[in-house]
C-alpha atoms as a printed R data frame, in Angstrom:
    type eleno elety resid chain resno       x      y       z
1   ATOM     1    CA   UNK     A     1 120.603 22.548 216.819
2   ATOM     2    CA   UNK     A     2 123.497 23.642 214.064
3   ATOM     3    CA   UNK     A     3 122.091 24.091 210.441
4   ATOM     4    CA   UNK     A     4 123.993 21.380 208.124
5   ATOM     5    CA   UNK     A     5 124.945 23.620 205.307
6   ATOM     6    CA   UNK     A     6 126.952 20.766 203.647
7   ATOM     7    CA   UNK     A     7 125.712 19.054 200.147
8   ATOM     8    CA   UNK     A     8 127.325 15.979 200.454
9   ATOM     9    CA   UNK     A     9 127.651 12.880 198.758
10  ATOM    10    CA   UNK     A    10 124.616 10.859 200.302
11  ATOM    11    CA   UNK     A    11 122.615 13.920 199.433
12  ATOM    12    CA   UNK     A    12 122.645 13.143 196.041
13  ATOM    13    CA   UNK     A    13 121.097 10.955 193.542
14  ATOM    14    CA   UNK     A    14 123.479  9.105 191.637
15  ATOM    15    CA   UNK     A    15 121.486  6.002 190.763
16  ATOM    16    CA   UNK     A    16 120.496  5.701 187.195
17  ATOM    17    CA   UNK     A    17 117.021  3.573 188.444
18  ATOM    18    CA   UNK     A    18 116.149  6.457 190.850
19  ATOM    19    CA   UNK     A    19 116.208  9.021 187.985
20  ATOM    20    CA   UNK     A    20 114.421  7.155 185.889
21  ATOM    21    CA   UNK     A    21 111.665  6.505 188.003
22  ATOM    22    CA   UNK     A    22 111.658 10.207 189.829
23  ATOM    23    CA   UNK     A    23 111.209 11.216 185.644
24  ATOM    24    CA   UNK     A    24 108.820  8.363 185.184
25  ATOM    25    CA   UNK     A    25 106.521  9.023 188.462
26  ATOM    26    CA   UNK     A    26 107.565 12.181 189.806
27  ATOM    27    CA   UNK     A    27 105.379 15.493 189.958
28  ATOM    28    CA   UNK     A    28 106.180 18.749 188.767
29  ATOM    29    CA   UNK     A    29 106.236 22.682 189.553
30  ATOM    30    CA   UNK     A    30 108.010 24.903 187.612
31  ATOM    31    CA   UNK     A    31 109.461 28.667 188.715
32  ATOM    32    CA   UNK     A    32 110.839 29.666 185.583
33  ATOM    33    CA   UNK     A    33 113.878 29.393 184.908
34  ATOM    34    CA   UNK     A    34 113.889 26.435 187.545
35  ATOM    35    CA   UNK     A    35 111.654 22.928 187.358
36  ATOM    36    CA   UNK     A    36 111.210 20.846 190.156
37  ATOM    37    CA   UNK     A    37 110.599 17.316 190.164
38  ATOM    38    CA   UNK     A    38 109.869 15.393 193.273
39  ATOM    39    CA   UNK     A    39 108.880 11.794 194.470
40  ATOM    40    CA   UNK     A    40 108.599 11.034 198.057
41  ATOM    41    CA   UNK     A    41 112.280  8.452 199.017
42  ATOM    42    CA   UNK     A    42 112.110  6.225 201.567
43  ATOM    43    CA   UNK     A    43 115.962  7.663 203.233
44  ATOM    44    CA   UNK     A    44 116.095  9.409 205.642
45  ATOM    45    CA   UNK     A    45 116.677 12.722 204.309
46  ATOM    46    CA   UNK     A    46 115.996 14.559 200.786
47  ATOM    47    CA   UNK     A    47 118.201 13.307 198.019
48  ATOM    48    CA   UNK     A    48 118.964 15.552 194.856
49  ATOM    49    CA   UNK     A    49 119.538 15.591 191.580
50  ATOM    50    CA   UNK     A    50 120.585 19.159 189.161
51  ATOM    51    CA   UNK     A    51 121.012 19.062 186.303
52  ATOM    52    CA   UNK     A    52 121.551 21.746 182.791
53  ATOM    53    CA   UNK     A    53 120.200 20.342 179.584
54  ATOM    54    CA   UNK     A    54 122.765 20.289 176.776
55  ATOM    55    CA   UNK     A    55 120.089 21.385 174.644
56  ATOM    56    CA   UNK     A    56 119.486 24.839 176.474
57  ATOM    57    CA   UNK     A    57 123.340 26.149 176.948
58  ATOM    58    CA   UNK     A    58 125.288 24.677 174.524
59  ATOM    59    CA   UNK     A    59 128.697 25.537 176.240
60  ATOM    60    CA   UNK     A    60 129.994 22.976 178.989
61  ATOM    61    CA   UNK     A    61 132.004 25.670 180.676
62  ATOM    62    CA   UNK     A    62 128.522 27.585 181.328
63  ATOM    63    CA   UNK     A    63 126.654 24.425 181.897
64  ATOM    64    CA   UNK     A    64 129.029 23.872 184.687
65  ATOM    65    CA   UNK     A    65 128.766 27.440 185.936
66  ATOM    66    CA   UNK     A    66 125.118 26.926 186.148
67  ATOM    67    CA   UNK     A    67 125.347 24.078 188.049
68  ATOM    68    CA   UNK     A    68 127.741 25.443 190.389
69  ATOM    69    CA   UNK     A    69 125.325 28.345 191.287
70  ATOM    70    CA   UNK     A    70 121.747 25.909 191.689
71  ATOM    71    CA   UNK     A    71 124.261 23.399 193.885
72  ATOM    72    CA   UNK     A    72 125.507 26.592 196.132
73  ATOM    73    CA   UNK     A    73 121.703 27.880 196.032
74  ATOM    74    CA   UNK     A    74 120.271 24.433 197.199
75  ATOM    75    CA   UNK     A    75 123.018 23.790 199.939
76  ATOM    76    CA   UNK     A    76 122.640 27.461 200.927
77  ATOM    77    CA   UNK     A    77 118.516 26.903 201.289
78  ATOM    78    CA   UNK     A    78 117.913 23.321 201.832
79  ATOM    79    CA   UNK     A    79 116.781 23.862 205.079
80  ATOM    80    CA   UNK     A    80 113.769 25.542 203.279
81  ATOM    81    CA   UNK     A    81 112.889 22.349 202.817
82  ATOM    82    CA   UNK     A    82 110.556 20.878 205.367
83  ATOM    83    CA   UNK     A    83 108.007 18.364 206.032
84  ATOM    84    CA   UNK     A    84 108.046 14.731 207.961
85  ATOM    85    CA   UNK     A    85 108.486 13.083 204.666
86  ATOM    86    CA   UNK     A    86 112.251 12.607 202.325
87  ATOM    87    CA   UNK     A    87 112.128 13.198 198.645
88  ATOM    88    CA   UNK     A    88 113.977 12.859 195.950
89  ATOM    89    CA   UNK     A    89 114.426 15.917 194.193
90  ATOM    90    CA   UNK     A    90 115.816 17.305 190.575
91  ATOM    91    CA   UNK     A    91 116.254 20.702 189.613
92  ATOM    92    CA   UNK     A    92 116.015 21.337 185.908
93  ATOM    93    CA   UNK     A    93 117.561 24.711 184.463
94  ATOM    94    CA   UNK     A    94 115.156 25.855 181.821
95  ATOM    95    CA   UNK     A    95 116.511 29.251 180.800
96  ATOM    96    CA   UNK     A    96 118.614 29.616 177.369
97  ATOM    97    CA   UNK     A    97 121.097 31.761 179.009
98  ATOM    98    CA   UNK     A    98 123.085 32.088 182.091
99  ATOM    99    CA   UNK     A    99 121.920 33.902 184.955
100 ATOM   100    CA   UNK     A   100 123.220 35.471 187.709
101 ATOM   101    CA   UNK     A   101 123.396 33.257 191.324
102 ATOM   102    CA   UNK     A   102 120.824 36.144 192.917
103 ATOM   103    CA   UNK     A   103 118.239 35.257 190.065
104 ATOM   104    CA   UNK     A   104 118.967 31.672 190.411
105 ATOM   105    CA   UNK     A   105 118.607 31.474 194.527
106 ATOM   106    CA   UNK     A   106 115.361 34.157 194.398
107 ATOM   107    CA   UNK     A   107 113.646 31.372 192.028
108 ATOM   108    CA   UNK     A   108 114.501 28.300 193.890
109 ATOM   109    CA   UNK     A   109 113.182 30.414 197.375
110 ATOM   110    CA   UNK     A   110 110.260 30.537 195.591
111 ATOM   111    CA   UNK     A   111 109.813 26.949 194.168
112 ATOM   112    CA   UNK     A   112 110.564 25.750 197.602
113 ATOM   113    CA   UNK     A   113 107.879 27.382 199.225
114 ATOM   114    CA   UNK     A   114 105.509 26.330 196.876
115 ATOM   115    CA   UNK     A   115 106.678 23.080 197.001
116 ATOM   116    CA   UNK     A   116 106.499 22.896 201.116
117 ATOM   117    CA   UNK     A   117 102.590 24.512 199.900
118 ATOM   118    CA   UNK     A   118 102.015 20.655 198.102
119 ATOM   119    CA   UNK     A   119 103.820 18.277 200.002
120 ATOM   120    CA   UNK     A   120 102.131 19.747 203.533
């Protein structure tokens, strides 16, 4: 079977009530620079959610850069991703300053096998 390395629109979270509970309910673990929040969905398949806070880079050209890089690293590595069970998922930047896609993808490697460590 063919690796989907799309990230496409059903992949994501877009509902404001599903944020707000996956904040509300969700657990944490946190690779720095990256946080991952998780609650188990009941689709078929993971949903996420990444975002920058406006707070850490100040600049929406770099926010936007940033996001770029965790939404190539996720679609790159989803399929680190495993387990019977969907989730919703959000990646949180946490770092004051931009950093390079090899930093970025190294850290979410490693947050995804820890997180494969608590959901299995």
């Amino acid at each position: 079977m063919a690796k989907s390395y799309g990230f496409s629109k059903s992949e994501r979270i877009t509902s404001k009530k599903t944020i707000a509970h996956l904040f509300e309910k969700g657990e944490a673990l946190t690779v720095y620079p990256l946080k991952l929040l998780f609650l188990e969905s009941p689709g078929p398949n993971h949903s996420v959610l990444i975002t920058v806070p406006k707070g850490r880079i100040k600049k929406a050209v770099s926010r936007n850069l940033i996001k770029r890089r965790l939404r190539e690293a996720f679609r790159q590595n989803k399929h680190m991703v495993s387990g019977d069970k969907s989730y919703y998922i959000a990646l949180i930047f946490l770092s004051n300053e931009e950093l390079s896609f090899q930093l970025i993808e190294e850290k979410l490697k490693l947050l995804f096998t820890r997180f494969n460590e608590v959901t299995t």
